[in-house]
Tab-separated table of C-alpha atoms and ligand atoms in Angstrom:
chain	number	residue	atom	x	y	z
A	1	UNK	CA	-88.768	60.272	257.602
A	2	UNK	CA	-86.404	58.075	255.355
A	3	UNK	CA	-88.429	55.370	253.714
A	4	UNK	CA	-89.221	52.446	255.549
A	5	UNK	CA	-88.622	49.115	253.522
A	6	UNK	CA	-91.605	46.679	254.267
A	7	UNK	CA	-90.263	43.018	255.603
A	8	UNK	CA	-92.298	40.050	256.658
A	9	UNK	CA	-91.908	37.945	259.874
A	10	UNK	CA	-89.190	35.112	259.962
A	11	UNK	CA	-88.852	32.695	262.833
A	12	UNK	CA	-85.328	31.318	263.977
A	13	UNK	CA	-87.264	28.752	264.857
A	14	UNK	CA	-87.292	27.734	261.322
A	15	UNK	CA	-84.078	26.972	260.925
A	16	UNK	CA	-83.950	24.077	263.360
A	17	UNK	CA	-82.607	21.125	261.244
A	18	UNK	CA	-81.493	23.198	258.280
A	19	UNK	CA	-78.746	25.387	260.192
A	20	UNK	CA	-76.349	23.992	263.044
A	21	UNK	CA	-78.310	23.435	266.424
A	22	UNK	CA	-75.411	24.699	268.169
A	23	UNK	CA	-75.652	27.953	266.257
A	24	UNK	CA	-79.444	28.576	267.027
A	25	UNK	CA	-78.560	28.357	270.466
A	26	UNK	CA	-75.539	30.687	270.165
A	27	UNK	CA	-78.155	33.158	268.419
A	28	UNK	CA	-80.564	32.933	271.408
A	29	UNK	CA	-78.171	33.264	274.123
A	30	UNK	CA	-76.385	36.343	272.437
A	31	UNK	CA	-79.668	38.028	271.671
A	32	UNK	CA	-80.693	38.077	275.739
A	33	UNK	CA	-78.577	40.770	276.573
A	34	UNK	CA	-80.155	42.975	273.828
A	35	UNK	CA	-83.857	42.826	274.668
A	36	UNK	CA	-85.889	45.669	273.138
A	37	UNK	CA	-82.640	47.347	271.736
A	38	UNK	CA	-83.813	49.320	269.038
A	39	UNK	CA	-81.819	48.715	265.689
A	40	UNK	CA	-81.584	50.824	262.143
A	41	UNK	CA	-79.625	49.277	259.149
A	42	UNK	CA	-79.561	51.741	256.276
A	43	UNK	CA	-78.468	50.996	252.806
A	44	UNK	CA	-79.649	52.533	249.589
A	45	UNK	CA	-81.829	49.898	247.723
A	46	UNK	CA	-84.694	47.812	248.817
A	47	UNK	CA	-83.363	45.182	245.790
A	48	UNK	CA	-81.076	44.355	243.336
A	49	UNK	CA	-77.318	43.335	244.800
A	50	UNK	CA	-76.149	41.618	248.147
A	51	UNK	CA	-76.685	44.098	251.029
A	52	UNK	CA	-80.685	44.148	250.062
A	53	UNK	CA	-80.611	40.397	249.663
A	54	UNK	CA	-79.018	40.202	253.880
A	55	UNK	CA	-81.389	42.763	255.172
A	56	UNK	CA	-84.569	40.945	254.128
A	57	UNK	CA	-83.581	38.530	256.160
A	58	UNK	CA	-81.544	40.223	259.445
A	59	UNK	CA	-84.145	42.305	260.276
A	60	UNK	CA	-86.946	40.060	260.392
A	61	UNK	CA	-84.481	37.486	262.450
A	62	UNK	CA	-83.674	40.806	264.809
A	63	UNK	CA	-87.434	41.374	265.604
A	64	UNK	CA	-88.087	37.343	266.263
A	65	UNK	CA	-85.194	37.488	268.384
A	66	UNK	CA	-86.837	40.517	270.547
A	67	UNK	CA	-84.995	43.542	269.405
A	68	UNK	CA	-86.685	46.184	267.597
A	69	UNK	CA	-85.278	46.551	264.188
A	70	UNK	CA	-85.798	48.570	261.240
A	71	UNK	CA	-84.886	48.558	257.612
A	72	UNK	CA	-84.628	52.463	256.019
A	73	UNK	CA	-83.168	53.450	252.375
A	74	UNK	CA	-81.441	56.943	251.614
A	75	UNK	CA	-82.762	58.852	248.913
A	76	UNK	CA	-80.650	60.363	246.249
A	77	UNK	CA	-81.331	61.425	242.181
A	78	UNK	CA	-79.592	60.289	239.532
A	79	UNK	CA	-76.292	62.387	240.111
A	80	UNK	CA	-76.230	61.481	243.674
A	81	UNK	CA	-75.819	57.851	242.706
A	82	UNK	CA	-73.568	58.273	239.817
A	83	UNK	CA	-71.065	59.757	242.351
A	84	UNK	CA	-71.687	56.644	244.739
A	85	UNK	CA	-71.324	53.841	242.351
A	86	UNK	CA	-67.885	56.385	241.137
A	87	UNK	CA	-67.109	55.885	245.147
A	88	UNK	CA	-68.031	52.073	244.947
A	89	UNK	CA	-65.325	51.745	241.511
A	90	UNK	CA	-63.079	53.817	243.543
A	91	UNK	CA	-63.138	51.824	246.754
A	92	UNK	CA	-62.480	48.870	245.155
A	93	UNK	CA	-59.422	50.025	243.255
A	94	UNK	CA	-61.249	51.974	239.852
A	95	UNK	CA	-58.827	54.870	238.648
A	96	UNK	CA	-61.428	57.405	238.263
A	97	UNK	CA	-61.956	60.473	240.502
A	98	UNK	CA	-64.783	62.077	241.810
A	99	UNK	CA	-64.870	65.689	240.879
A	100	UNK	CA	-65.524	68.581	243.126
A	101	UNK	CA	-69.108	69.119	241.564
A	102	UNK	CA	-69.597	64.990	242.386
A	103	UNK	CA	-68.267	65.828	246.173
A	104	UNK	CA	-71.070	68.499	246.465
A	105	UNK	CA	-73.512	66.086	245.066
A	106	UNK	CA	-72.935	63.491	247.434
A	107	UNK	CA	-72.610	66.180	250.586
A	108	UNK	CA	-75.837	67.616	249.681
A	109	UNK	CA	-77.524	64.475	249.315
A	110	UNK	CA	-76.481	63.221	252.413
A	111	UNK	CA	-77.650	66.628	253.981
A	112	UNK	CA	-81.165	65.771	252.823
A	113	UNK	CA	-81.263	62.685	254.264
A	114	UNK	CA	-79.416	63.603	257.243
A	115	UNK	CA	-82.439	65.735	257.896
A	116	UNK	CA	-84.824	62.906	256.763
A	117	UNK	CA	-83.547	60.692	259.457
A	118	UNK	CA	-85.288	60.684	262.417
A	119	UNK	CA	-86.144	58.001	265.163
A	120	UNK	CA	-84.359	57.067	268.110
A	121	UNK	CA	-82.291	53.679	267.557
A	122	UNK	CA	-79.548	52.279	270.414
A	123	UNK	CA	-77.952	50.977	266.951
A	124	UNK	CA	-77.416	51.879	263.330
A	125	UNK	CA	-75.800	50.274	260.495
A	126	UNK	CA	-74.384	52.094	257.940
A	127	UNK	CA	-74.042	50.198	254.594
A	128	UNK	CA	-71.492	50.912	252.240
A	129	UNK	CA	-70.661	54.450	251.091
A	130	UNK	CA	-74.041	56.047	249.874
A	131	UNK	CA	-75.400	56.286	253.124
A	132	UNK	CA	-71.976	57.234	255.345
A	133	UNK	CA	-72.251	61.042	254.530
A	134	UNK	CA	-74.951	61.759	256.458
A	135	UNK	CA	-72.677	61.375	260.339
A	136	UNK	CA	-71.330	64.505	259.234
A	137	UNK	CA	-74.868	66.222	259.535
A	138	UNK	CA	-76.398	65.396	262.553
A	139	UNK	CA	-75.640	63.673	265.998
A	140	UNK	CA	-74.841	60.101	266.981
A	141	UNK	CA	-77.572	60.916	270.082
A	142	UNK	CA	-77.507	57.488	272.303
A	143	UNK	CA	-76.570	55.230	269.217
A	144	UNK	CA	-73.847	53.404	268.212
A	145	UNK	CA	-73.132	54.012	264.676
A	146	UNK	CA	-71.036	51.236	263.006
A	147	UNK	CA	-70.275	51.328	259.231
A	148	UNK	CA	-70.794	48.106	257.530
A	149	UNK	CA	-68.271	47.891	254.282
A	150	UNK	CA	-69.429	44.668	251.649
A	151	UNK	CA	-66.828	45.901	249.215
A	152	UNK	CA	-62.850	45.247	248.797
A	153	UNK	CA	-61.511	48.148	249.760
A	154	UNK	CA	-57.941	46.433	250.105
A	155	UNK	CA	-56.551	49.166	247.391
A	156	UNK	CA	-58.763	52.056	246.907
A	157	UNK	CA	-58.182	54.759	244.546
A	158	UNK	CA	-56.369	57.439	247.089
A	159	UNK	CA	-58.403	60.614	246.303
A	160	UNK	CA	-61.645	58.895	246.587
A	161	UNK	CA	-60.469	57.259	249.972
A	162	UNK	CA	-59.113	60.240	251.249
A	163	UNK	CA	-62.629	62.283	250.134
A	164	UNK	CA	-64.806	59.574	252.010
A	165	UNK	CA	-62.489	58.719	255.042
A	166	UNK	CA	-63.673	61.804	257.412
A	167	UNK	CA	-67.093	60.546	256.880
A	168	UNK	CA	-66.449	57.005	258.376
A	169	UNK	CA	-63.941	58.558	260.985
A	170	UNK	CA	-66.923	59.479	262.974
A	171	UNK	CA	-68.402	56.110	263.449
A	172	UNK	CA	-67.756	54.032	266.064
A	173	UNK	CA	-66.813	50.827	264.716
A	174	UNK	CA	-66.402	49.266	261.253
A	175	UNK	CA	-67.226	45.740	260.075
A	176	UNK	CA	-65.546	44.252	257.253
A	177	UNK	CA	-65.586	40.859	255.128
A	178	UNK	CA	-62.189	40.065	255.430
A	179	UNK	CA	-59.273	41.624	257.278
A	180	UNK	CA	-57.456	41.937	253.424
A	181	UNK	CA	-60.133	44.511	252.811
A	182	UNK	CA	-59.559	47.038	255.545
A	183	UNK	CA	-57.849	50.237	253.786
A	184	UNK	CA	-54.400	51.704	254.546
A	185	UNK	CA	-54.530	54.368	256.826
A	186	UNK	CA	-58.159	53.358	258.457
A	187	UNK	CA	-58.973	55.679	260.914
A	188	UNK	CA	-61.639	53.638	262.932
A	189	UNK	CA	-59.676	51.065	266.149
A	190	UNK	CA	-62.979	49.223	266.748
A	191	UNK	CA	-63.110	46.696	263.434
A	192	UNK	CA	-65.236	43.166	263.160
A	193	UNK	CA	-64.501	40.557	260.313
A	194	UNK	CA	-67.731	39.214	259.595
A	195	UNK	CA	-68.922	37.057	256.601
A	196	UNK	CA	-72.404	37.758	254.658
A	197	UNK	CA	-74.509	34.874	254.605
A	198	UNK	CA	-77.384	33.459	253.200
A	199	UNK	CA	-80.786	32.576	253.974
A	200	UNK	CA	-81.800	29.217	253.500
A	201	UNK	CA	-85.648	30.160	253.858
A	202	UNK	CA	-85.502	32.588	251.644
A	203	UNK	CA	-87.407	31.448	248.263
A	204	UNK	CA	-84.256	32.176	246.602
A	205	UNK	CA	-82.552	29.242	248.064
A	206	UNK	CA	-85.640	26.732	249.547
A	207	UNK	CA	-85.475	23.228	248.026
A	208	UNK	CA	-87.193	23.730	244.639
A	209	UNK	CA	-88.424	20.084	243.074
A	210	UNK	CA	-86.760	19.668	239.664
A	211	UNK	CA	-90.238	19.489	237.960
A	212	UNK	CA	-91.040	23.160	239.099
A	213	UNK	CA	-87.691	24.759	238.302
A	214	UNK	CA	-87.592	22.565	235.072
A	215	UNK	CA	-91.202	24.431	234.586
A	216	UNK	CA	-89.863	27.853	235.430
A	217	UNK	CA	-87.029	28.011	233.178
A	218	UNK	CA	-88.611	26.333	229.904
A	219	UNK	CA	-91.529	28.846	230.351
A	220	UNK	CA	-88.936	31.741	230.083
A	221	UNK	CA	-87.485	30.087	227.022
A	222	UNK	CA	-84.543	27.798	228.227
A	223	UNK	CA	-84.180	24.373	226.960
A	224	UNK	CA	-83.567	22.611	229.902
A	225	UNK	CA	-82.640	19.324	228.077
A	226	UNK	CA	-79.562	20.926	227.065
A	227	UNK	CA	-76.920	21.425	229.294
A	228	UNK	CA	-77.049	25.021	230.929
A	229	UNK	CA	-74.258	27.239	232.470
A	230	UNK	CA	-75.444	30.370	233.949
A	231	UNK	CA	-74.277	33.798	235.610
A	232	UNK	CA	-76.579	35.420	238.290
A	233	UNK	CA	-75.100	38.841	239.167
A	234	UNK	CA	-76.142	42.944	238.840
A	235	UNK	CA	-74.472	44.133	235.598
A	236	UNK	CA	-71.192	45.742	236.736
A	237	UNK	CA	-67.783	45.446	235.031
A	238	UNK	CA	-66.122	43.719	238.198
A	239	UNK	CA	-68.739	40.852	237.226
A	240	UNK	CA	-67.045	40.389	233.995
A	241	UNK	CA	-70.311	39.811	231.766
A	242	UNK	CA	-68.462	39.699	228.662
A	243	UNK	CA	-65.331	37.366	230.042
A	244	UNK	CA	-68.380	35.012	231.126
A	245	UNK	CA	-69.621	35.295	227.196
A	246	UNK	CA	-66.271	34.483	225.765
A	247	UNK	CA	-65.515	31.819	228.182
A	248	UNK	CA	-68.667	30.340	227.343
A	249	UNK	CA	-67.822	30.645	223.456
A	250	UNK	CA	-64.555	28.815	224.150
A	251	UNK	CA	-66.181	26.138	226.125
A	252	UNK	CA	-68.752	25.552	223.351
A	253	UNK	CA	-66.066	25.018	221.163
A	254	UNK	CA	-66.042	21.544	222.704
A	255	UNK	CA	-69.839	21.297	224.271
A	256	UNK	CA	-71.934	22.595	221.086
A	257	UNK	CA	-75.145	22.354	222.516
A	258	UNK	CA	-74.340	24.188	226.037
A	259	UNK	CA	-76.815	27.007	226.699
A	260	UNK	CA	-75.413	30.236	228.835
A	261	UNK	CA	-77.801	32.675	230.693
A	262	UNK	CA	-76.825	35.769	232.339
A	263	UNK	CA	-79.501	36.721	235.096
A	264	UNK	CA	-78.896	40.020	235.981
A	265	UNK	CA	-80.480	42.565	237.981
A	266	UNK	CA	-81.044	46.907	237.399
A	267	UNK	CA	-80.746	48.633	241.075
A	268	UNK	CA	-82.188	51.892	242.249
A	269	UNK	CA	-78.172	52.519	242.882
A	270	UNK	CA	-76.889	51.575	239.757
A	271	UNK	CA	-77.504	53.975	236.941
A	272	UNK	CA	-74.354	52.124	234.576
A	273	UNK	CA	-76.041	48.895	234.936
A	274	UNK	CA	-78.151	49.953	231.805
A	275	UNK	CA	-75.371	50.494	229.493
A	276	UNK	CA	-73.351	46.933	230.712
A	277	UNK	CA	-77.111	45.586	229.978
A	278	UNK	CA	-76.712	46.973	226.639
A	279	UNK	CA	-73.488	45.818	225.293
A	280	UNK	CA	-74.266	42.451	226.609
A	281	UNK	CA	-77.029	42.394	224.055
A	282	UNK	CA	-75.153	43.887	221.611
A	283	UNK	CA	-72.181	41.108	221.932
A	284	UNK	CA	-75.278	38.027	222.102
A	285	UNK	CA	-77.441	39.318	219.327
A	286	UNK	CA	-78.941	36.521	216.903
A	287	UNK	CA	-76.961	33.776	219.468
A	288	UNK	CA	-79.868	31.527	220.012
A	289	UNK	CA	-78.019	29.751	222.992
A	290	UNK	CA	-76.839	32.971	224.864
A	291	UNK	CA	-80.138	34.262	227.053
A	292	UNK	CA	-79.893	37.033	228.976
A	293	UNK	CA	-82.852	37.975	231.754
A	294	UNK	CA	-83.599	41.034	234.109
A	295	UNK	CA	-85.948	41.319	237.073
A	296	UNK	CA	-87.258	44.147	234.708
A	297	UNK	CA	-88.834	40.673	232.598
A	298	UNK	CA	-89.799	39.384	235.990
A	299	UNK	CA	-87.407	36.828	236.704
A	300	UNK	CA	-86.972	36.829	240.097
A	301	UNK	CA	-85.934	35.048	243.579
A	302	UNK	CA	-87.706	31.682	242.765
A	303	UNK	CA	-86.443	31.931	238.761
A	304	UNK	CA	-82.843	32.548	240.148
A	305	UNK	CA	-83.558	29.564	242.592
A	306	UNK	CA	-84.206	27.146	239.260
A	307	UNK	CA	-81.273	28.808	237.444
A	308	UNK	CA	-78.820	27.846	240.707
A	309	UNK	CA	-80.898	24.261	241.063
A	310	UNK	CA	-80.720	23.156	237.439
A	311	UNK	CA	-77.147	25.092	235.762
A	312	UNK	CA	-74.386	22.017	235.389
A	313	UNK	CA	-72.305	25.138	236.527
A	314	UNK	CA	-72.984	28.138	237.645
A	315	UNK	CA	-69.680	30.701	236.910
A	316	UNK	CA	-68.798	33.901	239.030
A	317	UNK	CA	-66.182	35.502	237.002
A	318	UNK	CA	-65.980	38.333	239.375
A	319	UNK	CA	-62.662	40.386	238.537
A	320	UNK	CA	-63.216	42.013	242.479
A	321	UNK	CA	-65.936	41.011	244.492
A	322	UNK	CA	-66.645	41.830	248.089
A	323	UNK	CA	-68.324	38.589	249.199
A	324	UNK	CA	-70.583	36.826	246.140
A	325	UNK	CA	-73.639	35.895	247.800
A	326	UNK	CA	-74.399	34.321	244.734
A	327	UNK	CA	-71.519	31.469	245.201
A	328	UNK	CA	-73.078	30.103	248.342
A	329	UNK	CA	-76.574	30.438	246.984
A	330	UNK	CA	-75.346	27.708	244.389
A	331	UNK	CA	-72.986	25.816	246.394
A	332	UNK	CA	-76.281	25.121	249.017
A	333	UNK	CA	-78.249	23.812	245.948
A	334	UNK	CA	-75.372	21.939	245.349
A	335	UNK	CA	-74.273	22.940	242.143
A	336	UNK	CA	-70.539	23.637	241.763
A	337	UNK	CA	-69.081	27.328	240.662
A	338	UNK	CA	-65.984	27.896	238.356
A	339	UNK	CA	-65.553	31.290	239.970
A	340	UNK	CA	-62.828	33.922	240.159
A	341	UNK	CA	-59.782	34.014	242.714
A	342	UNK	CA	-60.760	37.563	244.233
A	343	UNK	CA	-62.269	39.045	247.290
A	344	UNK	CA	-64.783	36.752	249.259
A	345	UNK	CA	-65.002	33.803	246.871
A	346	UNK	CA	-61.734	31.826	247.599
A	347	UNK	CA	-63.084	31.506	251.426
A	348	UNK	CA	-66.378	30.079	250.222
A	349	UNK	CA	-64.792	27.564	248.087
A	350	UNK	CA	-61.250	26.725	249.067
A	351	UNK	CA	-59.247	24.784	246.921
A	352	UNK	CA	-60.980	21.444	246.248
A	353	UNK	CA	-64.557	22.700	247.444
A	354	UNK	CA	-67.533	23.800	245.565
A	355	UNK	CA	-66.032	24.311	242.273
A	356	UNK	CA	-62.900	25.418	240.258
A	357	UNK	CA	-61.349	29.250	241.119
A	358	UNK	CA	-60.131	30.837	238.037
A	359	UNK	CA	-57.947	33.818	236.974
A	360	UNK	CA	-58.358	33.980	233.113
A	361	UNK	CA	-61.241	33.459	230.599
A	362	UNK	CA	-59.568	30.594	229.454
A	363	UNK	CA	-59.019	29.019	233.038
A	364	UNK	CA	-63.109	29.427	233.562
A	365	UNK	CA	-63.458	27.870	229.747
A	366	UNK	CA	-61.659	24.954	230.805
A	367	UNK	CA	-63.605	24.926	234.287
A	368	UNK	CA	-66.783	25.023	232.526
A	369	UNK	CA	-65.629	21.982	230.473
A	370	UNK	CA	-64.076	20.206	233.087
A	371	UNK	CA	-67.310	20.347	235.122
A	372	UNK	CA	-70.066	19.903	232.684
A	373	UNK	CA	-68.555	16.565	231.357
A	374	UNK	CA	-66.964	14.821	234.775
A	375	UNK	CA	-70.770	15.015	236.469
A	376	UNK	CA	-69.277	12.794	239.193
A	377	UNK	CA	-66.474	15.501	239.641
A	378	UNK	CA	-69.404	18.241	239.585
A	379	UNK	CA	-71.652	16.326	242.272
A	380	UNK	CA	-68.647	16.235	244.746
A	381	UNK	CA	-67.732	19.210	244.845
A	382	UNK	CA	-71.029	20.645	244.787
A	383	UNK	CA	-71.751	18.477	248.060
A	384	UNK	CA	-68.718	19.355	249.429
A	385	UNK	CA	-69.496	23.219	249.140
A	386	UNK	CA	-73.327	22.496	250.781
A	387	UNK	CA	-71.315	21.418	253.766
A	388	UNK	CA	-69.443	24.143	253.909
A	389	UNK	CA	-72.386	26.863	253.385
A	390	UNK	CA	-74.119	24.941	255.780
A	391	UNK	CA	-71.048	25.860	258.585
A	392	UNK	CA	-69.649	29.403	257.410
A	393	UNK	CA	-72.704	30.691	255.738
A	394	UNK	CA	-75.979	30.570	256.510
A	395	UNK	CA	-77.768	33.516	258.041
A	396	UNK	CA	-78.089	32.896	261.710
A	397	UNK	CA	-74.378	32.681	261.791
A	398	UNK	CA	-74.060	36.635	260.585
A	399	UNK	CA	-76.784	37.483	262.934
A	400	UNK	CA	-75.051	35.853	266.053
A	401	UNK	CA	-71.706	37.792	265.013
A	402	UNK	CA	-73.606	41.190	264.536
A	403	UNK	CA	-75.098	40.744	268.060
A	404	UNK	CA	-72.362	39.890	269.414
A	405	UNK	CA	-70.631	43.323	268.398
A	406	UNK	CA	-74.077	44.977	269.319
A	407	UNK	CA	-73.522	43.894	272.781
A	408	UNK	CA	-69.726	44.113	273.197
A	409	UNK	CA	-70.387	47.850	271.841
A	410	UNK	CA	-73.611	48.441	274.642
A	411	UNK	CA	-70.907	46.952	277.049
A	412	UNK	CA	-68.217	49.555	276.111
A	413	UNK	CA	-65.620	47.249	275.663
B	1	UDP	N1	-79.559	38.678	242.166
B	1	UDP	C1	-80.849	38.518	241.874
B	1	UDP	N2	-81.170	38.474	240.617
B	1	UDP	C2	-80.235	39.334	239.736
B	1	UDP	C3	-78.751	39.109	240.389
B	1	UDP	C4	-78.836	39.233	241.405
B	1	UDP	O1	-81.571	38.122	242.653
B	1	UDP	O2	-80.510	39.169	238.930
B	1	UDP	C5	-78.895	38.578	243.781
B	1	UDP	C6	-78.209	37.648	244.308
B	1	UDP	O3	-78.677	35.776	243.864
B	1	UDP	C7	-77.527	37.609	245.367
B	1	UDP	C8	-77.639	39.183	245.080
B	1	UDP	O4	-78.207	39.446	244.450
B	1	UDP	O5	-78.709	37.347	246.639
B	1	UDP	C9	-76.148	39.652	244.764
B	1	UDP	O6	-75.184	39.488	245.716
B	1	UDP	P1	-73.747	39.239	245.169
B	1	UDP	O7	-73.127	39.425	246.837
B	1	UDP	O8	-73.342	38.397	244.377
B	1	UDP	O9	-73.331	40.450	244.507
B	1	UDP	P2	-73.172	42.398	244.597
B	1	UDP	O10	-74.409	42.232	243.821
B	1	UDP	O11	-73.976	42.252	246.203
B	1	UDP	O12	-71.837	42.847	244.648
């Protein structure tokens, strides 16, 4: 059996007064025809990164709505995750191909996971490329299979896309975050566009009283009396951590007491993260105003909440991005964001809402200085961002959209 991930219980009613009422009604309505439907969500890691964040909320909510949902993960060794990382990078336009030996490693692990796949489902959601090979080695049986792509696949590396494409062709439907992300020559006609969302009830996003947020950050060595900017991200070249450090140093030339925190997690399916982490450590060594924290030293959801709550500005200087949950997380706390104009980020912060979009290190530095210095503007941007998140990017909306898709697939539409 594929490993099951434990999730808690959640109640749709607990979102009353937080998410728009109308949305909660739609959620109940659309789930009515799906009572008892068996749903599997399958991905590669139970923590670290946006997908695990989403599943921890979606799965218990589906159960509360009367479906029978499970979250399982595929297993793989280091070489499998090296290949899937290469596929991930290639799908986002990276130049490196996957070698024949790597292709074999992907196929072998997919075969092992297909053998471990048991249980009967009505809907199987496969997240990203890691579990996508399974369907080549087993029957769909009665289930509808949906490939949920979380990354920017608008200009994939050709070789990598032609390797993955036949696996995707076996699915019944695909979900992308933006229409632009649909790769050329996509083999399925059934495509849905559904943006991710954040859970306002999760420990990461609950309102955190300021004294507690301060205590949490002081505890790990951040001086909360000084202005702070933070980037929360996996250690990944697309998140441009070195660009963040350069932008911060330019900004510090104007605001000498400014601190930077880089908060990153090292995930199971991300072997390259360690190299990036070491590169960052080397870059910031001896700089007392730059803090680097990881999940491995116990900086978890509640600390991320504290960082997003107390930072003057958060940074998300992505060069490529799927959605960028951290942007909505920060805006939900009223904290404006200086972010790369890429992927799902502009959808969360259209011009004049939520923060400042940037294309370069210099613009990023300028954005930081502007918002750290002009607190009124920062506050107004943060407030408009929070309104936007409430309207479009809270988890009940995401669950509603996925239920609507299941309902249409079940009806044969
Ligand atoms: N995250 C975290 N701790 C970290 C780094 C990231 O909890 O040290 C979380 C972050 O809060 C967000 C998710 O991981 O919920 C990252 O999702 P995003 O969509 O921003 O990027 P992805 O990692 O999926 O590319």
